[in-house]
């Protein structure tokens, strides 16, 4: 999926009981440095996951990004959720909602769906 010039790939979904660990690869193909504040917004404020019944998972806010993502750089990242035992199909949404200094705003979503 592409979100604001970032290529975001869900590489591993690992279940341990009702806990879900997701491993991501984030590649900056935007042609500009991607500010760490935007990365933190996407993966903390803009992140949500629901199961097939619309039950939202309990999200453990991941470690914040400590530096910006440079042009052409790729980095791994992890997120974690807790779901119900009956949760079988999960949809993860990463949302980028911004109002850049230019005054134009946008709201884009990347969605990832997978089964247990």
Coordinates of N, CA and C in Angstrom, one line a residue:
X1 N 0.8 -1.2 0.0 CA 0.0 0.0 0.0 C 0.9 1.2 0.0
X2 N 0.4 2.3 -0.6 CA 1.1 3.6 -0.6 C 0.3 4.6 0.2
X3 N 1.0 5.3 1.0 CA 0.4 6.3 1.9 C 1.3 7.5 1.9
X4 N 0.9 8.6 1.3 CA 1.7 9.9 1.3 C 3.1 9.7 0.7
X5 N 3.2 8.8 -0.2 CA 4.6 8.6 -0.8 C 5.4 7.5 -0.1
X6 N 4.8 6.9 0.9 CA 5.5 5.8 1.6 C 4.9 4.5 1.1
X7 N 5.8 3.5 0.8 CA 5.4 2.2 0.5 C 5.4 1.4 1.8
X8 N 4.2 1.0 2.3 CA 4.0 0.3 3.5 C 3.6 -1.1 3.2
X9 N 4.4 -2.0 3.7 CA 4.1 -3.5 3.4 C 4.0 -4.2 4.8
X10 N 2.9 -4.9 4.9 CA 2.8 -5.8 6.1 C 3.5 -7.1 5.7
X11 N 4.6 -7.4 6.4 CA 5.4 -8.5 6.1 C 5.1 -9.8 6.9
X12 N 4.7 -9.6 8.2 CA 4.5 -10.7 9.0 C 3.3 -10.4 10.0
X13 N 2.4 -11.3 10.1 CA 1.3 -11.3 11.1 C 1.5 -12.5 12.0
X14 N 1.8 -12.3 13.2 CA 2.1 -13.4 14.1 C 1.2 -13.4 15.3
X15 N 0.4 -14.5 15.5 CA -0.5 -14.6 16.6 C 0.2 -15.4 17.7
X16 N 0.0 -14.9 19.0 CA 0.4 -15.6 20.2 C -0.8 -15.5 21.1
X17 N -1.6 -16.6 21.1 CA -2.9 -16.5 21.9 C -3.8 -15.5 21.2
X18 N -4.2 -14.5 22.0 CA -5.0 -13.4 21.4 C -4.2 -12.2 21.0
X19 N -2.9 -12.3 21.2 CA -2.0 -11.2 20.9 C -1.6 -11.3 19.4
X20 N -1.5 -10.2 18.8 CA -1.1 -10.1 17.4 C 0.1 -9.1 17.2
X21 N 1.2 -9.7 16.7 CA 2.3 -8.8 16.4 C 2.4 -8.7 14.8
X22 N 2.4 -7.4 14.4 CA 2.6 -7.1 13.0 C 3.9 -6.5 12.7
X23 N 4.6 -7.0 11.7 CA 5.9 -6.5 11.3 C 5.7 -5.8 9.9
X24 N 6.2 -4.6 9.8 CA 6.0 -3.8 8.7 C 7.4 -3.4 8.0
X25 N 7.4 -3.2 6.8 CA 8.5 -2.5 6.1 C 8.0 -1.2 5.5
X26 N 8.7 -0.1 5.9 CA 8.3 1.2 5.4 C 9.4 1.7 4.5
X27 N 9.1 2.0 3.2 CA 10.0 2.5 2.3 C 9.6 3.9 1.8
X28 N 10.6 4.8 1.9 CA 10.3 6.2 1.5 C 10.6 6.4 0.0
X29 N 9.5 6.5 -0.8 CA 9.7 6.7 -2.3 C 9.1 8.0 -2.6
X30 N 8.9 8.9 -1.6 CA 8.2 10.2 -1.8 C 9.1 11.2 -2.5
X31 N 10.4 11.1 -2.6 CA 11.3 12.1 -3.1 C 11.6 13.2 -2.2
X32 N 11.2 13.0 -0.9 CA 11.5 14.0 0.1 C 11.7 13.3 1.4
X33 N 12.3 14.0 2.4 CA 12.5 13.4 3.7 C 11.1 13.3 4.3
X34 N 10.8 12.2 5.0 CA 9.5 12.0 5.6 C 9.6 12.2 7.1
X35 N 9.1 13.3 7.6 CA 9.2 13.7 9.0 C 8.8 12.7 10.0
X36 N 9.6 12.5 11.0 CA 9.2 11.5 12.0 C 7.9 11.8 12.7
X37 N 7.5 13.0 12.8 CA 6.2 13.4 13.4 C 5.0 12.8 12.6
X38 N 5.1 12.8 11.3 CA 4.1 12.2 10.4 C 4.1 10.7 10.6
X39 N 5.2 10.1 10.7 CA 5.3 8.7 10.9 C 4.6 8.3 12.2
X40 N 4.9 9.0 13.2 CA 4.3 8.8 14.5 C 2.8 8.9 14.5
X41 N 2.3 10.0 13.8 CA 0.9 10.2 13.6 C 0.2 9.0 12.9
X42 N 0.8 8.5 11.8 CA 0.2 7.4 11.1 C 0.2 6.1 11.9
X43 N 1.3 5.8 12.6 CA 1.3 4.5 13.3 C 0.9 4.6 14.8
X44 N 0.6 5.7 15.3 CA 0.0 5.8 16.6 C -1.5 6.4 16.5
X45 N -1.6 7.6 16.2 CA -2.9 8.3 16.1 C -3.8 7.7 15.0
X46 N -3.2 7.4 13.9 CA -4.0 7.0 12.7 C -4.1 5.5 12.5
X47 N -3.7 4.7 13.5 CA -3.8 3.2 13.4 C -5.0 2.6 14.1
X48 N -5.7 1.7 13.5 CA -6.8 1.0 14.1 C -6.9 -0.3 13.5
X49 N -7.4 -1.3 14.2 CA -7.6 -2.6 13.7 C -9.0 -3.2 14.3
X50 N -9.7 -3.8 13.4 CA -11.0 -4.4 13.8 C -11.1 -5.8 13.3
X51 N -11.9 -6.7 14.0 CA -12.1 -8.0 13.5 C -13.3 -8.1 12.6
X52 N -13.7 -9.3 12.2 CA -14.8 -9.5 11.3 C -16.1 -9.0 11.8
X53 N -16.3 -8.8 13.1 CA -17.5 -8.3 13.8 C -17.5 -6.9 14.1
X54 N -16.4 -6.2 13.7 CA -16.2 -4.8 14.0 C -15.7 -4.5 15.4
X55 N -15.2 -5.5 16.1 CA -14.6 -5.3 17.4 C -13.2 -4.8 17.3
X56 N -12.9 -3.6 17.9 CA -11.6 -3.0 17.8 C -10.6 -3.7 18.7
X57 N -9.4 -3.9 18.2 CA -8.4 -4.5 19.0 C -7.8 -3.5 20.0
X58 N -7.3 -4.0 21.1 CA -6.6 -3.2 22.1 C -5.2 -3.0 21.5
X59 N -4.8 -1.7 21.3 CA -3.6 -1.3 20.6 C -2.5 -0.9 21.6
X60 N -1.4 -1.5 21.5 CA -0.2 -1.0 22.3 C 0.6 0.0 21.5
X61 N 0.5 1.2 21.9 CA 1.2 2.3 21.1 C 2.7 1.9 21.0
X62 N 3.1 1.8 19.7 CA 4.5 1.4 19.5 C 5.5 2.5 19.9
X63 N 6.8 2.1 20.0 CA 7.9 3.0 20.3 C 7.8 4.1 19.2
X64 N 8.0 5.4 19.6 CA 7.9 6.4 18.6 C 9.1 6.4 17.7
X65 N 8.9 6.9 16.5 CA 10.0 7.0 15.5 C 11.0 8.1 16.1
X66 N 12.2 7.8 16.1 CA 13.2 8.7 16.7 C 13.9 9.6 15.7
X67 N 13.7 9.3 14.4 CA 14.3 10.1 13.3 C 13.4 10.0 12.1
X68 N 13.7 11.0 11.2 CA 12.9 11.1 10.0 C 13.4 10.0 9.0
X69 N 12.5 9.6 8.1 CA 12.8 8.6 7.1 C 13.4 9.3 5.8
X70 N 14.6 9.1 5.5 CA 15.3 9.7 4.4 C 14.8 9.2 3.1
X71 N 15.1 10.0 2.0 CA 14.7 9.6 0.7 C 15.4 8.3 0.3
X72 N 14.5 7.4 -0.2 CA 15.0 6.1 -0.6 C 15.3 5.1 0.5
X73 N 15.1 5.5 1.8 CA 15.4 4.6 2.9 C 14.3 3.7 3.2
X74 N 14.6 2.5 3.7 CA 13.6 1.5 4.1 C 13.9 1.1 5.6
X75 N 12.8 1.0 6.4 CA 13.0 0.6 7.8 C 11.9 -0.4 8.2
X76 N 12.3 -1.3 9.1 CA 11.3 -2.2 9.7 C 10.6 -1.5 10.9
X77 N 9.4 -2.0 11.2 CA 8.6 -1.4 12.3 C 7.7 -2.5 12.8
X78 N 7.3 -2.5 14.1 CA 6.4 -3.4 14.7 C 5.2 -2.7 15.4
X79 N 4.1 -3.4 15.3 CA 2.9 -2.9 16.1 C 2.3 -4.2 16.8
X80 N 1.5 -4.0 17.9 CA 0.9 -5.1 18.6 C -0.6 -4.7 19.0
X81 N -1.4 -5.8 18.9 CA -2.8 -5.7 19.3 C -3.2 -6.9 20.1
X82 N -4.3 -6.7 20.9 CA -4.9 -7.9 21.6 C -6.3 -7.9 21.0
X83 N -6.8 -9.1 20.6 CA -8.1 -9.3 20.1 C -8.9 -10.4 20.9
X84 N -10.1 -10.6 20.6 CA -10.9 -11.7 21.2 C -10.5 -13.0 20.7
X85 N -10.8 -14.1 21.4 CA -10.5 -15.5 20.9 C -11.2 -15.8 19.6
X86 N -12.4 -15.2 19.5 CA -13.2 -15.5 18.2 C -12.8 -14.6 17.0
X87 N -11.9 -13.7 17.2 CA -11.4 -12.9 16.1 C -10.7 -13.7 15.1
X88 N -11.1 -13.7 13.9 CA -10.6 -14.5 12.8 C -10.0 -13.7 11.6
X89 N -10.8 -12.7 11.2 CA -10.4 -11.9 10.1 C -10.1 -10.4 10.6
X90 N -8.9 -9.9 10.4 CA -8.5 -8.6 10.9 C -8.3 -7.6 9.8
X91 N -8.8 -6.4 10.0 CA -8.5 -5.4 9.0 C -7.8 -4.3 9.8
X92 N -6.6 -3.9 9.3 CA -5.8 -2.8 9.9 C -5.9 -1.6 9.0
X93 N -6.1 -0.5 9.6 CA -6.2 0.8 8.8 C -5.1 1.7 9.3
X94 N -4.3 2.2 8.4 CA -3.4 3.3 8.8 C -3.9 4.5 8.1
X95 N -4.0 5.6 8.8 CA -4.6 6.8 8.3 C -3.6 8.0 8.4
X96 N -3.6 8.7 7.3 CA -2.8 9.9 7.2 C -3.7 11.1 7.0
X97 N -3.9 11.9 8.0 CA -4.8 13.1 8.0 C -3.9 14.3 8.3
X98 N -3.7 15.1 7.3 CA -2.8 16.3 7.4 C -3.4 17.6 6.8
X99 N -2.9 18.6 7.4 CA -3.2 20.0 6.8 C -1.9 20.7 6.7
X100 N -1.2 20.4 5.5 CA 0.1 21.1 5.3 C 0.0 22.6 5.3
X101 N 1.2 23.2 5.4 CA 1.3 24.6 5.5 C 0.6 25.3 4.3
X102 N 0.5 24.6 3.1 CA -0.1 25.2 1.9 C -1.5 25.4 2.1
X103 N -2.2 24.9 3.1 CA -3.6 25.1 3.4 C -4.5 24.0 2.8
X104 N -3.9 23.1 2.0 CA -4.7 22.0 1.5 C -4.6 20.9 2.4
X105 N -5.8 20.3 2.7 CA -5.8 19.1 3.6 C -6.1 17.9 2.9
X106 N -5.7 16.7 3.4 CA -6.1 15.5 2.8 C -6.2 14.4 3.9
X107 N -6.9 13.4 3.5 CA -7.2 12.3 4.4 C -7.1 11.0 3.6
X108 N -6.0 10.2 3.8 CA -5.8 9.0 3.0 C -5.7 7.8 4.0
X109 N -6.1 6.7 3.5 CA -6.1 5.4 4.3 C -5.5 4.3 3.5
X110 N -4.6 3.5 4.2 CA -4.1 2.3 3.6 C -4.7 1.2 4.5
X111 N -5.3 0.2 3.8 CA -6.0 -0.9 4.5 C -5.3 -2.3 4.2
X112 N -5.2 -3.1 5.3 CA -4.6 -4.4 5.2 C -5.6 -5.4 5.8
X113 N -5.9 -6.5 5.1 CA -6.8 -7.5 5.7 C -6.2 -8.8 5.6
X114 N -6.4 -9.6 6.7 CA -5.8 -11.0 6.7 C -6.6 -11.8 7.7
X115 N -6.4 -13.1 7.5 CA -7.1 -14.1 8.4 C -6.2 -14.8 9.3
X116 N -6.7 -15.2 10.4 CA -6.0 -16.0 11.4 C -5.7 -17.4 11.0

